[in-house]
């Protein structure tokens, strides 16, 4: 599966944030997206999944040739996209077990005919892998969870739903080293020719676990530079200052 982002421009509350993003993602690869605060990383994630607060001004997002900007959020999810939120929300009244059961039914159109025994065995096996207490099955989604527990719950959803392309919006933020290791292990479990990920992050530490194939730097609303993992070391050494001169021309002409 291939996701092609072409000259994507988008705004929020009347302010243009994405100013012509071009980026291609494919299954079988892990891509990292880095950039300073305000560069548009979270905006890109939300636009890709159809958040209603973001307005697309121009451009296309093609998933195997189909423009997903013309599809609803649930249709995009059924096509294989998944978003791990930077700030997962609490949902009172819906238990984790029932939430994931309904989500898998909707995704695979089982219409309530899910084999409960197989579903629970799969769920419990993934929970053990992520070191999540089995009692969480009956807790309301993210209610009273720590930051690390919420992030592990996002990865549990990924393992159960098995998306083709996952956009992970700063999943590593607020995690201690043990939680970070567990979260990365969950992502690595999905790695295959049928899975791809866009990992949005500020930091090198999660990338040491995930070993991305490509690294992209979003700067002032555009992808300013793409390359291999060595770009992370360059950022660690020089920060984002070295991009300013390269970006001056297209920022001035936009």
PDB file of N, CA and C in Angstrom, residues 83-153:
ATOM      1  N   UNK A  83      -4.483   6.260  13.559  1.00  0.00           N
ATOM      2  CA  UNK A  83      -3.809   7.377  14.231  1.00  0.00           C
ATOM      3  C   UNK A  83      -3.665   7.084  15.714  1.00  0.00           C
ATOM      4  N   UNK A  84      -2.420   7.081  16.192  1.00  0.00           N
ATOM      5  CA  UNK A  84      -2.141   7.021  17.627  1.00  0.00           C
ATOM      6  C   UNK A  84      -1.995   8.461  18.103  1.00  0.00           C
ATOM      7  N   UNK A  85      -2.868   8.882  19.005  1.00  0.00           N
ATOM      8  CA  UNK A  85      -2.953  10.281  19.396  1.00  0.00           C
ATOM      9  C   UNK A  85      -1.799  10.712  20.290  1.00  0.00           C
ATOM     10  N   UNK A  86      -1.446  11.973  20.155  1.00  0.00           N
ATOM     11  CA  UNK A  86      -0.463  12.557  21.064  1.00  0.00           C
ATOM     12  C   UNK A  86      -1.031  12.631  22.478  1.00  0.00           C
ATOM     13  N   UNK A  87      -2.330  12.950  22.578  1.00  0.00           N
ATOM     14  CA  UNK A  87      -3.014  13.021  23.872  1.00  0.00           C
ATOM     15  C   UNK A  87      -4.272  12.157  23.811  1.00  0.00           C
ATOM     16  N   UNK A  88      -4.158  10.852  24.069  1.00  0.00           N
ATOM     17  CA  UNK A  88      -5.326   9.971  24.009  1.00  0.00           C
ATOM     18  C   UNK A  88      -6.420  10.429  24.980  1.00  0.00           C
ATOM     19  N   UNK A  89      -7.655  10.412  24.509  1.00  0.00           N
ATOM     20  CA  UNK A  89      -8.762  10.920  25.311  1.00  0.00           C
ATOM     21  C   UNK A  89      -9.337   9.822  26.204  1.00  0.00           C
ATOM     22  N   UNK A  90      -9.942  10.248  27.312  1.00  0.00           N
ATOM     23  CA  UNK A  90     -10.643   9.334  28.196  1.00  0.00           C
ATOM     24  C   UNK A  90     -12.096   9.225  27.738  1.00  0.00           C
ATOM     25  N   UNK A  91     -12.615   8.009  27.714  1.00  0.00           N
ATOM     26  CA  UNK A  91     -14.011   7.774  27.320  1.00  0.00           C
ATOM     27  C   UNK A  91     -14.698   6.994  28.432  1.00  0.00           C
ATOM     28  N   UNK A  92     -15.481   7.685  29.221  1.00  0.00           N
ATOM     29  CA  UNK A  92     -16.199   7.062  30.326  1.00  0.00           C
ATOM     30  C   UNK A  92     -17.390   6.268  29.799  1.00  0.00           C
ATOM     31  N   UNK A  93     -17.587   5.086  30.358  1.00  0.00           N
ATOM     32  CA  UNK A  93     -18.757   4.286  30.015  1.00  0.00           C
ATOM     33  C   UNK A  93     -18.494   3.209  28.977  1.00  0.00           C
ATOM     34  N   UNK A  94     -17.320   3.223  28.356  1.00  0.00           N
ATOM     35  CA  UNK A  94     -16.971   2.204  27.361  1.00  0.00           C
ATOM     36  C   UNK A  94     -15.741   1.458  27.852  1.00  0.00           C
ATOM     37  N   UNK A  95     -15.886   0.176  28.119  1.00  0.00           N
ATOM     38  CA  UNK A  95     -14.740  -0.586  28.587  1.00  0.00           C
ATOM     39  C   UNK A  95     -13.802  -0.903  27.427  1.00  0.00           C
ATOM     40  N   UNK A  96     -12.559  -1.172  27.774  1.00  0.00           N
ATOM     41  CA  UNK A  96     -11.561  -1.493  26.756  1.00  0.00           C
ATOM     42  C   UNK A  96     -11.974  -2.728  25.971  1.00  0.00           C
ATOM     43  N   UNK A  97     -12.455  -3.744  26.682  1.00  0.00           N
ATOM     44  CA  UNK A  97     -12.863  -4.979  26.021  1.00  0.00           C
ATOM     45  C   UNK A  97     -13.964  -4.750  25.006  1.00  0.00           C
ATOM     46  N   UNK A  98     -15.004  -4.005  25.394  1.00  0.00           N
ATOM     47  CA  UNK A  98     -16.128  -3.762  24.490  1.00  0.00           C
ATOM     48  C   UNK A  98     -15.735  -2.823  23.345  1.00  0.00           C
ATOM     49  N   UNK A  99     -14.895  -1.839  23.650  1.00  0.00           N
ATOM     50  CA  UNK A  99     -14.446  -0.904  22.614  1.00  0.00           C
ATOM     51  C   UNK A  99     -13.692  -1.634  21.510  1.00  0.00           C
ATOM     52  N   UNK A 100     -12.740  -2.478  21.892  1.00  0.00           N
ATOM     53  CA  UNK A 100     -11.942  -3.172  20.899  1.00  0.00           C
ATOM     54  C   UNK A 100     -12.743  -4.241  20.164  1.00  0.00           C
ATOM     55  N   UNK A 101     -13.679  -4.867  20.857  1.00  0.00           N
ATOM     56  CA  UNK A 101     -14.537  -5.862  20.198  1.00  0.00           C
ATOM     57  C   UNK A 101     -15.366  -5.199  19.112  1.00  0.00           C
ATOM     58  N   UNK A 102     -15.977  -4.050  19.442  1.00  0.00           N
ATOM     59  CA  UNK A 102     -16.805  -3.354  18.464  1.00  0.00           C
ATOM     60  C   UNK A 102     -15.960  -2.828  17.306  1.00  0.00           C
ATOM     61  N   UNK A 103     -14.756  -2.336  17.614  1.00  0.00           N
ATOM     62  CA  UNK A 103     -13.882  -1.809  16.566  1.00  0.00           C
ATOM     63  C   UNK A 103     -13.475  -2.902  15.589  1.00  0.00           C
ATOM     64  N   UNK A 104     -13.124  -4.076  16.108  1.00  0.00           N
ATOM     65  CA  UNK A 104     -12.737  -5.171  15.224  1.00  0.00           C
ATOM     66  C   UNK A 104     -13.935  -5.668  14.420  1.00  0.00           C
ATOM     67  N   UNK A 105     -15.121  -5.682  15.014  1.00  0.00           N
ATOM     68  CA  UNK A 105     -16.323  -6.070  14.268  1.00  0.00           C
ATOM     69  C   UNK A 105     -16.581  -5.117  13.111  1.00  0.00           C
ATOM     70  N   UNK A 106     -16.454  -3.821  13.372  1.00  0.00           N
ATOM     71  CA  UNK A 106     -16.690  -2.822  12.331  1.00  0.00           C
ATOM     72  C   UNK A 106     -15.642  -2.932  11.223  1.00  0.00           C
ATOM     73  N   UNK A 107     -14.399  -3.137  11.622  1.00  0.00           N
ATOM     74  CA  UNK A 107     -13.319  -3.192  10.648  1.00  0.00           C
ATOM     75  C   UNK A 107     -13.458  -4.395   9.730  1.00  0.00           C
ATOM     76  N   UNK A 108     -13.797  -5.537  10.320  1.00  0.00           N
ATOM     77  CA  UNK A 108     -13.879  -6.760   9.530  1.00  0.00           C
ATOM     78  C   UNK A 108     -15.303  -7.142   9.165  1.00  0.00           C
ATOM     79  N   UNK A 109     -16.264  -6.211   9.471  1.00  0.00           N
ATOM     80  CA  UNK A 109     -17.667  -6.388   9.095  1.00  0.00           C
ATOM     81  C   UNK A 109     -18.229  -7.730   9.557  1.00  0.00           C
ATOM     82  N   UNK A 110     -17.924  -8.068  10.812  1.00  0.00           N
ATOM     83  CA  UNK A 110     -18.408  -9.345  11.343  1.00  0.00           C
ATOM     84  C   UNK A 110     -19.814  -9.244  11.911  1.00  0.00           C
ATOM     85  N   UNK A 111     -20.349  -8.008  12.017  1.00  0.00           N
ATOM     86  CA  UNK A 111     -21.742  -7.804  12.420  1.00  0.00           C
ATOM     87  C   UNK A 111     -22.121  -8.555  13.697  1.00  0.00           C
ATOM     88  N   UNK A 112     -21.243  -8.438  14.676  1.00  0.00           N
ATOM     89  CA  UNK A 112     -21.561  -9.042  15.963  1.00  0.00           C
ATOM     90  C   UNK A 112     -21.293 -10.527  16.043  1.00  0.00           C
ATOM     91  N   UNK A 113     -20.707 -11.118  14.995  1.00  0.00           N
ATOM     92  CA  UNK A 113     -20.492 -12.565  14.976  1.00  0.00           C
ATOM     93  C   UNK A 113     -19.060 -12.941  15.339  1.00  0.00           C
ATOM     94  N   UNK A 114     -18.384 -12.041  16.020  1.00  0.00           N
ATOM     95  CA  UNK A 114     -17.012 -12.302  16.440  1.00  0.00           C
ATOM     96  C   UNK A 114     -16.958 -13.527  17.354  1.00  0.00           C
ATOM     97  N   UNK A 115     -15.987 -14.385  17.117  1.00  0.00           N
ATOM     98  CA  UNK A 115     -15.764 -15.521  18.002  1.00  0.00           C
ATOM     99  C   UNK A 115     -15.158 -14.980  19.293  1.00  0.00           C
ATOM    100  N   UNK A 116     -15.961 -14.952  20.343  1.00  0.00           N
ATOM    101  CA  UNK A 116     -15.551 -14.318  21.594  1.00  0.00           C
ATOM    102  C   UNK A 116     -14.311 -14.977  22.177  1.00  0.00           C
ATOM    103  N   UNK A 117     -14.244 -16.280  22.118  1.00  0.00           N
ATOM    104  CA  UNK A 117     -13.102 -16.987  22.701  1.00  0.00           C
ATOM    105  C   UNK A 117     -11.806 -16.624  21.993  1.00  0.00           C
ATOM    106  N   UNK A 118     -11.853 -16.612  20.648  1.00  0.00           N
ATOM    107  CA  UNK A 118     -10.654 -16.263  19.891  1.00  0.00           C
ATOM    108  C   UNK A 118     -10.291 -14.801  20.080  1.00  0.00           C
ATOM    109  N   UNK A 119     -11.323 -13.938  20.114  1.00  0.00           N
ATOM    110  CA  UNK A 119     -11.082 -12.504  20.315  1.00  0.00           C
ATOM    111  C   UNK A 119     -10.407 -12.251  21.657  1.00  0.00           C
ATOM    112  N   UNK A 120     -10.937 -12.852  22.724  1.00  0.00           N
ATOM    113  CA  UNK A 120     -10.373 -12.641  24.057  1.00  0.00           C
ATOM    114  C   UNK A 120      -8.969 -13.231  24.168  1.00  0.00           C
ATOM    115  N   UNK A 121      -8.742 -14.372  23.531  1.00  0.00           N
ATOM    116  CA  UNK A 121      -7.408 -14.974  23.565  1.00  0.00           C
ATOM    117  C   UNK A 121      -6.400 -14.064  22.885  1.00  0.00           C
ATOM    118  N   UNK A 122      -6.801 -13.482  21.746  1.00  0.00           N
ATOM    119  CA  UNK A 122      -5.927 -12.565  21.022  1.00  0.00           C
ATOM    120  C   UNK A 122      -5.666 -11.313  21.851  1.00  0.00           C
ATOM    121  N   UNK A 123      -6.733 -10.755  22.446  1.00  0.00           N
ATOM    122  CA  UNK A 123      -6.610  -9.549  23.255  1.00  0.00           C
ATOM    123  C   UNK A 123      -5.704  -9.783  24.456  1.00  0.00           C
ATOM    124  N   UNK A 124      -5.926 -10.871  25.159  1.00  0.00           N
ATOM    125  CA  UNK A 124      -5.128 -11.150  26.355  1.00  0.00           C
ATOM    126  C   UNK A 124      -3.660 -11.406  26.002  1.00  0.00           C
ATOM    127  N   UNK A 125      -3.421 -12.060  24.866  1.00  0.00           N
ATOM    128  CA  UNK A 125      -2.042 -12.327  24.454  1.00  0.00           C
ATOM    129  C   UNK A 125      -1.303 -11.017  24.163  1.00  0.00           C
ATOM    130  N   UNK A 126      -1.981 -10.085  23.487  1.00  0.00           N
ATOM    131  CA  UNK A 126      -1.356  -8.792  23.200  1.00  0.00           C
ATOM    132  C   UNK A 126      -1.167  -7.977  24.484  1.00  0.00           C
ATOM    133  N   UNK A 127      -2.093  -8.072  25.407  1.00  0.00           N
ATOM    134  CA  UNK A 127      -1.959  -7.357  26.674  1.00  0.00           C
ATOM    135  C   UNK A 127      -0.760  -7.877  27.459  1.00  0.00           C
ATOM    136  N   UNK A 128      -0.582  -9.174  27.468  1.00  0.00           N
ATOM    137  CA  UNK A 128       0.584  -9.745  28.150  1.00  0.00           C
ATOM    138  C   UNK A 128       1.876  -9.261  27.489  1.00  0.00           C
ATOM    139  N   UNK A 129       1.877  -9.214  26.169  1.00  0.00           N
ATOM    140  CA  UNK A 129       3.060  -8.783  25.432  1.00  0.00           C
ATOM    141  C   UNK A 129       3.428  -7.346  25.778  1.00  0.00           C
ATOM    142  N   UNK A 130       2.397  -6.501  25.977  1.00  0.00           N
ATOM    143  CA  UNK A 130       2.625  -5.094  26.311  1.00  0.00           C
ATOM    144  C   UNK A 130       2.674  -4.841  27.820  1.00  0.00           C
ATOM    145  N   UNK A 131       2.630  -5.914  28.586  1.00  0.00           N
ATOM    146  CA  UNK A 131       2.692  -5.837  30.053  1.00  0.00           C
ATOM    147  C   UNK A 131       1.564  -4.959  30.610  1.00  0.00           C
ATOM    148  N   UNK A 132       0.351  -5.183  30.083  1.00  0.00           N
ATOM    149  CA  UNK A 132      -0.853  -4.503  30.564  1.00  0.00           C
ATOM    150  C   UNK A 132      -1.637  -5.468  31.442  1.00  0.00           C
ATOM    151  N   UNK A 133      -2.014  -5.021  32.623  1.00  0.00           N
ATOM    152  CA  UNK A 133      -2.781  -5.848  33.550  1.00  0.00           C
ATOM    153  C   UNK A 133      -4.077  -6.309  32.894  1.00  0.00           C
ATOM    154  N   UNK A 134      -4.379  -7.616  33.006  1.00  0.00           N
ATOM    155  CA  UNK A 134      -5.587  -8.168  32.394  1.00  0.00           C
ATOM    156  C   UNK A 134      -6.874  -7.516  32.917  1.00  0.00           C
ATOM    157  N   UNK A 135      -6.835  -6.970  34.114  1.00  0.00           N
ATOM    158  CA  UNK A 135      -8.017  -6.329  34.673  1.00  0.00           C
ATOM    159  C   UNK A 135      -8.416  -5.062  33.911  1.00  0.00           C
ATOM    160  N   UNK A 136      -7.504  -4.551  33.108  1.00  0.00           N
ATOM    161  CA  UNK A 136      -7.816  -3.351  32.328  1.00  0.00           C
ATOM    162  C   UNK A 136      -8.900  -3.612  31.293  1.00  0.00           C
ATOM    163  N   UNK A 137      -9.152  -4.870  30.957  1.00  0.00           N
ATOM    164  CA  UNK A 137     -10.197  -5.197  29.981  1.00  0.00           C
ATOM    165  C   UNK A 137     -11.536  -4.600  30.400  1.00  0.00           C
ATOM    166  N   UNK A 138     -11.796  -4.572  31.694  1.00  0.00           N
ATOM    167  CA  UNK A 138     -13.082  -4.098  32.198  1.00  0.00           C
ATOM    168  C   UNK A 138     -13.050  -2.658  32.702  1.00  0.00           C
ATOM    169  N   UNK A 139     -11.949  -1.964  32.449  1.00  0.00           N
ATOM    170  CA  UNK A 139     -11.874  -0.550  32.833  1.00  0.00           C
ATOM    171  C   UNK A 139     -12.308   0.319  31.668  1.00  0.00           C
ATOM    172  N   UNK A 140     -12.835   1.510  32.002  1.00  0.00           N
ATOM    173  CA  UNK A 140     -13.243   2.435  30.955  1.00  0.00           C
ATOM    174  C   UNK A 140     -12.007   2.946  30.212  1.00  0.00           C
ATOM    175  N   UNK A 141     -12.169   3.174  28.925  1.00  0.00           N
ATOM    176  CA  UNK A 141     -11.053   3.498  28.048  1.00  0.00           C
ATOM    177  C   UNK A 141     -10.303   4.745  28.522  1.00  0.00           C
ATOM    178  N   UNK A 142      -9.061   4.522  28.955  1.00  0.00           N
ATOM    179  CA  UNK A 142      -8.117   5.572  29.370  1.00  0.00           C
ATOM    180  C   UNK A 142      -8.521   6.317  30.638  1.00  0.00           C
ATOM    181  N   UNK A 143      -9.641   5.984  31.247  1.00  0.00           N
ATOM    182  CA  UNK A 143     -10.080   6.722  32.435  1.00  0.00           C
ATOM    183  C   UNK A 143      -9.167   6.412  33.621  1.00  0.00           C
ATOM    184  N   UNK A 144      -8.514   7.438  34.142  1.00  0.00           N
ATOM    185  CA  UNK A 144      -7.620   7.271  35.275  1.00  0.00           C
ATOM    186  C   UNK A 144      -6.292   6.632  34.928  1.00  0.00           C
ATOM    187  N   UNK A 145      -5.993   6.502  33.640  1.00  0.00           N
ATOM    188  CA  UNK A 145      -4.742   5.886  33.226  1.00  0.00           C
ATOM    189  C   UNK A 145      -3.599   6.893  33.346  1.00  0.00           C
ATOM    190  N   UNK A 146      -2.406   6.385  33.599  1.00  0.00           N
ATOM    191  CA  UNK A 146      -1.216   7.225  33.531  1.00  0.00           C
ATOM    192  C   UNK A 146      -0.899   7.497  32.059  1.00  0.00           C
ATOM    193  N   UNK A 147       0.026   8.421  31.821  1.00  0.00           N
ATOM    194  CA  UNK A 147       0.412   8.711  30.452  1.00  0.00           C
ATOM    195  C   UNK A 147       0.964   7.490  29.737  1.00  0.00           C
ATOM    196  N   UNK A 148       1.786   6.728  30.433  1.00  0.00           N
ATOM    197  CA  UNK A 148       2.363   5.526  29.840  1.00  0.00           C
ATOM    198  C   UNK A 148       1.313   4.468  29.551  1.00  0.00           C
ATOM    199  N   UNK A 149       0.327   4.330  30.433  1.00  0.00           N
ATOM    200  CA  UNK A 149      -0.747   3.360  30.213  1.00  0.00           C
ATOM    201  C   UNK A 149      -1.593   3.742  29.005  1.00  0.00           C
ATOM    202  N   UNK A 150      -1.843   5.036  28.828  1.00  0.00           N
ATOM    203  CA  UNK A 150      -2.610   5.490  27.658  1.00  0.00           C
ATOM    204  C   UNK A 150      -1.868   5.187  26.369  1.00  0.00           C
ATOM    205  N   UNK A 151      -0.559   5.402  26.373  1.00  0.00           N
ATOM    206  CA  UNK A 151       0.211   5.160  25.159  1.00  0.00           C
ATOM    207  C   UNK A 151       0.285   3.664  24.848  1.00  0.00           C
ATOM    208  N   UNK A 152       0.413   2.841  25.873  1.00  0.00           N
ATOM    209  CA  UNK A 152       0.399   1.401  25.631  1.00  0.00           C
ATOM    210  C   UNK A 152      -0.958   0.942  25.112  1.00  0.00           C
ATOM    211  N   UNK A 153      -2.024   1.614  25.575  1.00  0.00           N
ATOM    212  CA  UNK A 153      -3.357   1.276  25.095  1.00  0.00           C
ATOM    213  C   UNK A 153      -3.505   1.597  23.613  1.00  0.00           C
TER     214      UNK A 153
END
